[in-house]
Short mmCIF file of C-alpha atoms and ligand atoms in Angstrom, two decimals:
data_model
loop_
_atom_site.label_atom_id
_atom_site.label_comp_id
_atom_site.label_asym_id
_atom_site.label_seq_id
_atom_site.Cartn_x
_atom_site.Cartn_y
_atom_site.Cartn_z
CA MET A 592 -4.88 -63.22 -24.76
CA ILE A 593 -1.69 -61.49 -25.85
CA GLU A 594 -2.29 -58.23 -27.72
CA SER A 595 -0.07 -57.31 -30.65
CA PHE A 596 0.95 -53.86 -31.88
CA ASP A 597 3.29 -52.53 -34.54
CA VAL A 598 4.88 -50.36 -31.92
CA VAL A 599 4.74 -49.86 -28.18
CA VAL A 600 5.90 -46.46 -26.90
CA ILE A 601 6.79 -46.41 -23.20
CA GLY A 602 6.37 -42.90 -21.78
CA ALA A 603 3.55 -40.48 -22.59
CA GLY A 604 5.65 -37.33 -22.31
CA ALA A 605 6.56 -34.87 -25.05
CA ALA A 606 8.75 -37.25 -27.06
CA GLY A 607 6.58 -40.36 -26.63
CA LEU A 608 3.30 -38.65 -27.56
CA PHE A 609 4.79 -36.94 -30.58
CA CYS A 610 6.41 -40.15 -31.81
CA ALA A 611 3.14 -42.06 -31.29
CA GLY A 612 1.29 -39.43 -33.34
CA VAL A 613 3.75 -39.62 -36.22
CA ALA A 614 3.63 -43.43 -36.25
CA ALA A 615 -0.17 -43.64 -35.89
CA ARG A 616 -0.66 -41.18 -38.75
CA ARG A 617 1.40 -43.49 -40.91
CA GLY A 618 -1.22 -46.17 -40.28
CA LEU A 619 0.71 -48.17 -37.67
CA ARG A 620 -1.01 -49.80 -34.72
CA VAL A 621 0.46 -47.93 -31.76
CA LEU A 622 0.16 -48.43 -28.00
CA VAL A 623 1.46 -45.79 -25.57
CA LEU A 624 2.04 -46.88 -21.97
CA ASP A 625 2.75 -44.64 -18.99
CA HIS A 626 2.87 -45.49 -15.32
CA GLY A 627 1.59 -42.03 -14.38
CA PRO A 628 -2.04 -41.01 -13.92
CA GLU A 629 -2.02 -38.50 -16.81
CA PRO A 630 0.05 -37.82 -19.92
CA GLY A 631 2.49 -34.93 -20.46
CA ARG A 632 2.78 -33.78 -16.87
CA LYS A 633 6.03 -31.91 -17.52
CA ILE A 634 4.50 -30.16 -20.49
CA LEU A 635 1.77 -28.78 -18.23
CA ILE A 636 4.21 -27.22 -15.76
CA SER A 637 6.75 -26.14 -18.37
CA GLY A 638 7.61 -22.52 -19.06
CA GLY A 639 5.74 -21.40 -15.94
CA GLY A 640 2.54 -22.99 -17.34
CA ARG A 641 2.96 -21.43 -20.81
CA CYS A 642 5.35 -24.05 -22.31
CA ASN A 643 8.42 -22.70 -24.06
CA PHE A 644 7.72 -25.20 -26.84
CA THR A 645 10.67 -24.40 -29.12
CA ASN A 646 13.31 -21.84 -30.00
CA MET A 647 13.52 -19.99 -33.30
CA LYS A 648 17.19 -20.86 -33.68
CA VAL A 649 18.13 -24.43 -32.84
CA GLY A 650 21.40 -26.16 -33.71
CA ALA A 651 23.56 -28.95 -32.32
CA GLU A 652 25.61 -26.24 -30.54
CA ASN A 653 22.66 -25.71 -28.18
CA PHE A 654 22.98 -29.23 -26.79
CA LEU A 655 25.38 -31.16 -24.55
CA SER A 656 26.24 -34.71 -25.51
CA ALA A 657 29.28 -37.00 -25.46
CA ASN A 658 28.81 -36.92 -29.26
CA PRO A 659 28.10 -33.29 -30.19
CA HIS A 660 27.16 -34.30 -33.76
CA PHE A 661 24.54 -36.91 -32.87
CA SER A 662 21.55 -34.55 -32.63
CA LYS A 663 22.19 -32.88 -36.02
CA SER A 664 20.34 -35.33 -38.23
CA ALA A 665 17.12 -35.54 -36.18
CA LEU A 666 17.11 -31.76 -35.60
CA ALA A 667 17.43 -31.18 -39.36
CA GLY A 668 14.63 -33.69 -40.07
CA PHE A 669 12.12 -31.82 -37.91
CA THR A 670 12.87 -28.15 -37.30
CA PRO A 671 11.34 -25.42 -35.13
CA LYS A 672 9.55 -24.20 -38.29
CA ASP A 673 7.86 -27.59 -38.61
CA PHE A 674 6.63 -27.46 -35.02
CA ILE A 675 5.54 -23.82 -35.35
CA ALA A 676 3.52 -24.80 -38.45
CA LEU A 677 1.68 -27.38 -36.34
CA VAL A 678 1.06 -24.90 -33.53
CA GLU A 679 -0.35 -22.44 -36.07
CA ARG A 680 -2.49 -25.13 -37.72
CA TYR A 681 -4.06 -25.77 -34.30
CA GLY A 682 -4.68 -22.03 -33.85
CA ILE A 683 -2.48 -21.80 -30.74
CA ALA A 684 -1.42 -18.19 -30.19
CA TYR A 685 2.22 -17.72 -29.19
CA HIS A 686 4.89 -15.09 -28.73
CA GLU A 687 8.64 -14.74 -28.53
CA LYS A 688 9.59 -13.92 -24.96
CA THR A 689 13.35 -13.42 -25.32
CA LEU A 690 16.33 -14.97 -27.15
CA GLY A 691 14.11 -16.74 -29.71
CA GLN A 692 12.11 -18.57 -27.01
CA LEU A 693 8.51 -19.25 -28.12
CA PHE A 694 5.77 -19.54 -25.49
CA CYS A 695 2.00 -20.05 -25.69
CA ASP A 696 0.02 -16.86 -25.08
CA GLY A 697 -2.52 -18.98 -23.23
CA SER A 698 -1.60 -22.24 -21.54
CA ALA A 699 0.74 -25.22 -21.89
CA ARG A 700 -2.44 -27.34 -21.87
CA GLN A 701 -2.95 -26.26 -25.51
CA ILE A 702 0.29 -27.98 -26.54
CA LEU A 703 -0.68 -31.15 -24.67
CA ASP A 704 -4.17 -31.11 -26.23
CA MET A 705 -2.58 -30.73 -29.66
CA LEU A 706 -0.29 -33.72 -29.04
CA LEU A 707 -3.20 -35.84 -27.80
CA ASP A 708 -5.18 -34.93 -30.90
CA LEU A 709 -2.22 -35.78 -33.13
CA CYS A 710 -1.95 -39.21 -31.55
CA ALA A 711 -5.69 -39.88 -31.48
CA GLY A 712 -5.06 -42.93 -33.68
CA ALA A 713 -2.85 -44.48 -30.99
CA GLU A 714 -4.09 -46.25 -27.89
CA LEU A 715 -3.05 -44.59 -24.64
CA ARG A 716 -2.92 -46.61 -21.42
CA LEU A 717 -2.16 -44.75 -18.21
CA GLY A 718 -1.23 -46.14 -14.81
CA VAL A 719 0.50 -49.09 -16.46
CA GLY A 720 4.05 -50.15 -15.58
CA VAL A 721 6.36 -52.57 -17.38
CA ARG A 722 7.63 -55.47 -15.28
CA GLU A 723 9.70 -57.43 -17.80
CA MET A 724 10.90 -56.93 -21.35
CA SER A 725 12.34 -59.48 -23.73
CA HIS A 726 13.04 -59.81 -27.41
CA ASP A 727 12.35 -62.96 -29.33
CA GLY A 728 11.80 -61.96 -32.95
CA GLY A 729 9.57 -59.17 -31.59
CA PHE A 730 9.36 -57.40 -28.23
CA VAL A 731 7.37 -58.99 -25.43
CA LEU A 732 6.38 -56.72 -22.54
CA GLU A 733 4.95 -58.01 -19.32
CA THR A 734 3.00 -55.04 -18.03
CA THR A 735 1.00 -54.54 -14.85
CA ARG A 736 -2.07 -55.04 -17.09
CA GLY A 737 -1.14 -58.10 -19.12
CA VAL A 738 1.34 -59.08 -21.80
CA VAL A 739 1.73 -57.14 -25.05
CA LYS A 740 3.82 -57.88 -28.11
CA ALA A 741 5.24 -55.42 -30.63
CA GLY A 742 7.56 -55.39 -33.60
CA ASN A 743 9.04 -52.11 -32.41
CA LEU A 744 9.69 -50.64 -28.99
CA VAL A 745 10.23 -46.93 -28.34
CA VAL A 746 11.63 -45.99 -24.93
CA ALA A 747 10.56 -42.41 -24.14
CA THR A 748 10.57 -42.40 -20.35
CA GLY A 749 12.75 -39.29 -19.95
CA GLY A 750 15.42 -38.75 -17.32
CA LEU A 751 15.58 -38.59 -13.54
CA SER A 752 14.48 -34.99 -13.06
CA ILE A 753 11.50 -34.32 -10.80
CA PRO A 754 10.79 -37.81 -9.39
CA LYS A 755 7.53 -36.53 -7.90
CA LEU A 756 6.24 -36.15 -11.48
CA GLY A 757 6.97 -39.81 -12.22
CA ALA A 758 10.59 -39.67 -13.41
CA THR A 759 12.41 -43.00 -13.21
CA GLY A 760 15.61 -44.56 -14.50
CA PHE A 761 13.59 -46.95 -16.66
CA ALA A 762 15.31 -45.91 -19.91
CA TYR A 763 18.76 -46.58 -18.46
CA GLU A 764 17.71 -50.02 -17.24
CA ALA A 765 16.15 -50.76 -20.65
CA ALA A 766 19.35 -49.60 -22.37
CA LYS A 767 21.48 -51.89 -20.23
CA ARG A 768 18.99 -54.74 -20.63
CA PHE A 769 19.48 -54.59 -24.42
CA GLY A 770 23.27 -54.08 -24.34
CA HIS A 771 23.51 -50.28 -24.57
CA GLY A 772 25.79 -48.05 -22.52
CA VAL A 773 24.59 -45.17 -20.37
CA VAL A 774 26.46 -41.90 -19.86
CA PRO A 775 26.08 -41.29 -16.09
CA PRO A 776 22.99 -39.13 -15.58
CA ARG A 777 23.40 -35.87 -13.66
CA PRO A 778 21.10 -32.97 -12.76
CA ALA A 779 21.25 -30.11 -15.30
CA LEU A 780 19.53 -26.72 -15.58
CA VAL A 781 19.54 -26.81 -11.81
CA PRO A 782 19.94 -24.20 -9.02
CA LEU A 783 23.37 -24.28 -7.34
CA THR A 784 24.13 -24.59 -3.64
CA PHE A 785 26.97 -23.02 -1.63
CA GLY A 786 28.75 -23.28 1.71
CA ALA A 787 27.29 -21.64 4.82
CA GLN A 788 29.45 -18.49 4.53
CA ASP A 789 28.31 -17.79 0.97
CA VAL A 790 24.68 -18.67 1.67
CA ALA A 791 24.66 -16.13 4.52
CA TRP A 792 25.29 -13.17 2.19
CA MET A 793 23.28 -14.65 -0.70
CA GLN A 794 20.27 -14.96 1.61
CA GLU A 795 20.41 -11.25 2.28
CA LEU A 796 20.06 -10.70 -1.45
CA ALA A 797 17.32 -13.32 -1.94
CA GLY A 798 14.93 -12.17 -4.66
CA VAL A 799 17.48 -9.90 -6.39
CA SER A 800 17.78 -10.61 -10.11
CA ALA A 801 20.62 -9.10 -12.16
CA PRO A 802 21.59 -9.34 -15.83
CA VAL A 803 25.05 -10.95 -15.93
CA ARG A 804 27.54 -12.66 -18.17
CA ILE A 805 28.30 -16.06 -16.63
CA SER A 806 31.13 -18.28 -17.78
CA VAL A 807 33.12 -21.43 -17.23
CA GLY A 808 36.05 -21.93 -19.59
CA LYS A 809 34.88 -20.99 -23.08
CA ILE A 810 31.18 -21.47 -22.29
CA ARG A 811 29.33 -18.25 -21.60
CA PHE A 812 25.75 -17.03 -21.33
CA GLU A 813 24.24 -13.58 -20.91
CA GLU A 814 21.05 -13.91 -18.90
CA ASN A 815 19.68 -13.08 -15.46
CA LEU A 816 21.12 -14.40 -12.20
CA LEU A 817 18.80 -14.77 -9.22
CA PHE A 818 19.88 -14.84 -5.56
CA THR A 819 17.78 -17.24 -3.49
CA HIS A 820 17.56 -18.33 0.16
CA ARG A 821 19.55 -21.46 -0.72
CA GLY A 822 22.11 -20.07 -3.18
CA LEU A 823 21.86 -19.06 -6.84
CA SER A 824 19.31 -19.68 -9.55
CA GLY A 825 17.83 -17.83 -12.55
CA PRO A 826 18.40 -18.59 -16.24
CA ALA A 827 22.13 -17.71 -16.21
CA VAL A 828 22.88 -20.07 -13.35
CA LEU A 829 20.67 -22.86 -14.71
CA GLN A 830 22.49 -22.63 -18.06
CA ILE A 831 25.98 -22.78 -16.55
CA SER A 832 25.00 -25.60 -14.15
CA SER A 833 24.78 -28.00 -17.11
CA TYR A 834 28.46 -27.41 -17.88
CA LEU A 835 29.93 -27.52 -14.36
CA ALA A 836 32.11 -30.43 -13.32
CA PRO A 837 31.77 -31.32 -9.61
CA GLY A 838 33.79 -28.87 -7.52
CA ALA A 839 34.35 -26.47 -10.44
CA ALA A 840 34.07 -22.70 -9.96
CA PHE A 841 32.51 -20.27 -12.45
CA GLU A 842 32.78 -16.56 -13.07
CA VAL A 843 30.11 -13.89 -13.11
CA ASP A 844 30.43 -10.47 -14.71
CA PHE A 845 27.92 -8.26 -12.93
CA CYS A 846 28.58 -5.40 -15.39
CA PRO A 847 28.58 -7.08 -18.81
CA GLY A 848 29.86 -4.78 -21.52
CA LEU A 849 31.36 -2.34 -19.02
CA ARG A 850 34.92 -2.14 -17.61
CA ALA A 851 33.85 -1.62 -14.00
CA GLU A 852 37.35 -0.56 -12.93
CA GLU A 853 37.41 2.28 -15.49
CA MET A 854 33.84 3.26 -14.67
CA LEU A 855 34.67 3.59 -10.95
CA LEU A 856 37.90 5.54 -11.53
CA GLU A 857 36.09 7.87 -13.87
CA ALA A 858 33.28 8.34 -11.32
CA LYS A 859 35.94 9.41 -8.80
CA THR A 860 36.38 12.66 -10.76
CA ARG A 861 33.04 12.91 -12.53
CA ARG A 862 30.96 12.22 -9.42
CA ALA A 863 33.47 13.17 -6.73
CA LYS A 864 30.85 13.96 -4.10
CA ALA A 865 28.69 10.89 -4.71
CA GLY A 866 28.76 7.81 -2.50
CA LEU A 867 29.90 4.41 -3.81
CA LYS A 868 26.43 2.93 -3.39
CA ALA A 869 24.88 5.60 -5.60
CA VAL A 870 27.49 5.11 -8.32
CA LEU A 871 27.12 1.32 -8.26
CA GLY A 872 23.34 1.77 -8.27
CA GLU A 873 23.61 3.22 -11.78
CA HIS A 874 24.74 -0.18 -13.02
CA LEU A 875 23.37 -2.74 -10.55
CA PRO A 876 20.04 -3.43 -8.84
CA ALA A 877 19.84 -1.28 -5.67
CA ARG A 878 20.25 -4.12 -3.15
CA LEU A 879 23.21 -5.57 -5.02
CA ALA A 880 24.82 -2.12 -5.22
CA ALA A 881 24.36 -1.74 -1.45
CA HIS A 882 25.94 -5.16 -0.92
CA PHE A 883 29.05 -4.30 -2.94
CA ALA A 884 29.33 -0.85 -1.33
CA GLY A 885 29.20 -2.52 2.10
CA ALA A 886 29.84 -0.17 5.03
CA GLU A 887 31.74 2.32 2.84
CA THR A 888 30.57 5.88 3.59
CA ARG A 889 33.34 7.96 1.98
CA ASN A 890 32.72 10.05 -1.13
CA MET A 891 34.07 8.74 -4.41
CA ALA A 892 36.82 11.40 -4.31
CA ASP A 893 38.14 9.98 -1.02
CA LEU A 894 38.29 6.36 -2.11
CA PRO A 895 41.79 5.08 -2.98
CA ASP A 896 42.32 4.00 -6.61
CA LYS A 897 43.49 0.63 -5.32
CA THR A 898 40.14 0.03 -3.59
CA LEU A 899 38.20 1.03 -6.71
CA ARG A 900 40.38 -1.14 -8.96
CA ALA A 901 39.90 -4.17 -6.71
CA LEU A 902 36.14 -3.64 -6.60
CA GLY A 903 35.97 -3.14 -10.37
CA GLN A 904 37.82 -6.38 -10.98
CA LYS A 905 35.52 -8.18 -8.57
CA LEU A 906 32.43 -6.85 -10.35
CA ASN A 907 33.68 -8.03 -13.75
CA ARG A 908 35.15 -11.34 -12.59
CA PHE A 909 33.38 -12.56 -9.48
CA SER A 910 34.33 -16.17 -8.81
CA PHE A 911 31.70 -18.50 -7.35
CA ALA A 912 32.56 -21.95 -6.00
CA PRO A 913 29.35 -23.98 -5.57
CA THR A 914 29.34 -26.97 -3.24
CA GLY A 915 26.73 -28.76 -5.35
CA SER A 916 23.25 -28.41 -6.79
CA GLU A 917 19.67 -28.83 -5.64
CA GLY A 918 19.72 -32.21 -7.38
CA PHE A 919 17.21 -34.13 -9.47
CA ALA A 920 14.33 -32.88 -7.29
CA LYS A 921 14.82 -29.38 -8.76
CA ALA A 922 16.69 -30.03 -12.02
CA GLU A 923 14.75 -29.07 -15.13
CA VAL A 924 16.49 -31.80 -17.10
CA THR A 925 18.89 -34.71 -16.81
CA ALA A 926 22.20 -34.55 -18.64
CA GLY A 927 23.80 -37.83 -19.71
CA GLY A 928 21.58 -40.80 -20.50
CA VAL A 929 21.45 -43.53 -23.11
CA ASP A 930 24.79 -43.50 -24.93
CA THR A 931 24.40 -42.38 -28.53
CA THR A 932 27.31 -44.51 -29.77
CA GLU A 933 25.07 -47.45 -30.61
CA LEU A 934 22.12 -45.38 -31.90
CA VAL A 935 21.53 -44.38 -35.54
CA SER A 936 21.42 -40.57 -35.51
CA LYS A 937 18.77 -40.31 -38.26
CA SER A 938 16.23 -42.50 -36.44
CA CYS A 939 17.41 -42.97 -32.83
CA GLU A 940 17.18 -46.71 -33.54
CA SER A 941 19.50 -49.19 -31.85
CA ARG A 942 22.32 -50.56 -33.99
CA LYS A 943 22.40 -53.57 -31.72
CA LEU A 944 18.72 -54.44 -31.86
CA PRO A 945 16.76 -53.08 -34.84
CA GLY A 946 13.22 -52.13 -33.83
CA LEU A 947 14.39 -50.65 -30.51
CA PHE A 948 14.38 -46.83 -30.27
CA PHE A 949 15.41 -44.36 -27.55
CA ILE A 950 14.11 -40.79 -27.81
CA GLY A 951 13.75 -37.54 -25.85
CA GLU A 952 15.47 -36.73 -22.61
CA ALA A 953 16.32 -40.40 -21.99
CA VAL A 954 19.10 -40.02 -24.58
CA ASP A 955 22.46 -38.37 -23.91
CA VAL A 956 21.35 -35.15 -25.65
CA THR A 957 20.60 -32.26 -23.31
CA GLY A 958 19.47 -28.84 -24.44
CA TRP A 959 20.06 -25.38 -23.08
CA LEU A 960 17.28 -23.57 -21.30
CA GLY A 961 14.99 -21.90 -23.85
CA GLY A 962 12.80 -24.44 -25.64
CA TYR A 963 15.67 -26.61 -26.86
CA ASN A 964 14.70 -29.65 -24.81
CA PHE A 965 11.19 -29.75 -26.22
CA GLN A 966 12.56 -29.28 -29.73
CA TRP A 967 14.78 -32.33 -29.13
CA ALA A 968 11.73 -34.26 -27.88
CA TRP A 969 9.78 -33.35 -31.05
CA ALA A 970 12.72 -33.98 -33.41
CA SER A 971 13.80 -37.30 -31.92
CA GLY A 972 10.16 -38.43 -31.63
CA HIS A 973 9.60 -37.51 -35.27
CA ALA A 974 12.79 -39.31 -36.36
CA ALA A 975 11.74 -42.55 -34.66
CA GLY A 976 8.08 -42.23 -35.67
CA GLN A 977 9.06 -41.95 -39.33
CA ALA A 978 11.61 -44.76 -39.22
CA ILE A 979 9.48 -47.45 -37.60
P1 FDA B 2449 9.14 -36.65 -20.08
O1 FDA B 2449 9.81 -36.65 -18.75
O2 FDA B 2449 8.38 -35.48 -20.50
O3 FDA B 2449 8.15 -37.91 -20.19
C1 FDA B 2449 8.52 -39.17 -19.74
C2 FDA B 2449 7.25 -39.96 -19.44
O4 FDA B 2449 7.64 -41.29 -19.11
C3 FDA B 2449 6.46 -39.41 -18.26
O5 FDA B 2449 5.12 -39.26 -18.61
C4 FDA B 2449 6.65 -40.46 -17.17
O6 FDA B 2449 5.50 -40.62 -16.35
C5 FDA B 2449 6.89 -41.72 -18.00
N1 FDA B 2449 7.67 -42.73 -17.27
C6 FDA B 2449 8.80 -42.56 -16.58
N2 FDA B 2449 9.21 -43.73 -16.06
C7 FDA B 2449 8.32 -44.67 -16.46
C8 FDA B 2449 8.19 -46.07 -16.23
N3 FDA B 2449 9.08 -46.72 -15.48
N4 FDA B 2449 7.15 -46.72 -16.79
C9 FDA B 2449 6.23 -46.05 -17.54
N5 FDA B 2449 6.29 -44.71 -17.78
C10 FDA B 2449 7.33 -44.04 -17.25
N6 FDA B 2449 11.82 -27.78 -21.80
C11 FDA B 2449 11.62 -26.86 -22.78
O7 FDA B 2449 12.08 -27.05 -23.90
N7 FDA B 2449 10.87 -25.75 -22.51
C12 FDA B 2449 10.32 -25.51 -21.29
O8 FDA B 2449 9.58 -24.52 -21.10
C13 FDA B 2449 10.60 -26.43 -20.24
N8 FDA B 2449 10.15 -26.20 -18.98
C14 FDA B 2449 10.38 -27.14 -18.01
C15 FDA B 2449 9.93 -26.88 -16.71
C16 FDA B 2449 10.13 -27.83 -15.71
C17 FDA B 2449 9.67 -27.52 -14.30
C18 FDA B 2449 10.76 -29.05 -16.02
C19 FDA B 2449 10.95 -30.13 -14.97
C20 FDA B 2449 11.22 -29.30 -17.30
C21 FDA B 2449 11.06 -28.34 -18.30
N9 FDA B 2449 11.53 -28.55 -19.59
C22 FDA B 2449 11.33 -27.59 -20.55
C23 FDA B 2449 12.19 -29.81 -19.97
C24 FDA B 2449 11.18 -30.72 -20.69
O9 FDA B 2449 10.00 -30.79 -19.90
C25 FDA B 2449 11.74 -32.12 -20.91
O10 FDA B 2449 13.01 -32.05 -21.51
C26 FDA B 2449 10.79 -32.93 -21.78
O11 FDA B 2449 9.55 -33.05 -21.11
C27 FDA B 2449 11.37 -34.31 -22.04
O12 FDA B 2449 10.40 -35.04 -22.73
P2 FDA B 2449 10.41 -36.63 -22.66
O13 FDA B 2449 9.17 -37.06 -23.36
O14 FDA B 2449 11.71 -37.15 -23.12
O15 FDA B 2449 10.31 -36.99 -21.11
#
């Protein structure tokens, strides 16, 4: 027997579950399929287990996309305030950590439980894959547990990040299957790797975190940079990674808001008897200050201006040339994805095949670190769930 639904949502992640809830609450018969053993696995590990579920200030400027305007309509249709209202209705306590980022006080599980409650009217089938898809008036899906038919199909299978949590390129194959383009997917919000020479000194600083201004071209972020045993990570580096073309260098200002050259020259008279390490230590974490001071043992008064100028410039404009990234295995998100050109921005519905929707991370809309990716999942899920 072939079962029929108004809508089949493939992918029980943030976007798929939210969309299913919106559609089910409108009285539609909804089936959610996921090949994984449980729903919302990324939600559970997000935000260090506390889920940074949105950001207080979200706009299209916080997203990367070949079409920077595409996300505007869906983001305006379901805002952070709307999601916060839901969180409050469910009595989930939360707090702002930094830069408008909202986290649960308790656990990410609370967000997943809320989503599951919201989509209680939908049927959820786990451990089910889709073998074939066709469209003949409606959608026909040959799944690993029988054939299902639906008037609408929502593809919410995310991107390629963290394959061990069930990530696949299903959305891209589905897009191509139904005549849509795909902007080449690439790891984003990902730690960066470096050549052996750089890694050698970075390893010595592994564990050191420093507030920096990081930039490539006109893009800049002020957050923490973390040295690791493999290279660089931390929020600043994850943010800039999304904007780096292969082989591109980026700059780090280790003394944001301070002209390091002037500070060092001034210290030469003001703190003539102090060592370089001590002076740098007033502005940098101790181990980083020791690294930049190197083997220098002279007092500030004895250091040539030229040396201090060169060091100051280095501190304000340190150029890093990564060799690559830690890839999809470590990337928090996937940039690129289903091309937005043939999607209606208000609903995420296909212009080529009405009834077909692409939402969430599968789409070529990628948020900054800080709750923006979940807000896109909620907003795009809401847009599709309302439009079906
Ligand atoms: P998501 O990947 O969540 O869900 C896709 C679903 O589709 C999965 O359940 C998967 O099993 C299923 N699927 C895949 N292929 C399939 C197939 N072939 N057949 C059937 N099912 C299939 N964002 C944020 O805003 N705040 C945060 O705190 C964090 N923290 C964070 C931490 C870590 C470690 C990661 C990896 C990511 C984050 N993110 C984040 C990003 C955020 O998790 C991500 O953007 C959203 O989960 C995307 O939601 P989607 O529903 O689009 O995809």
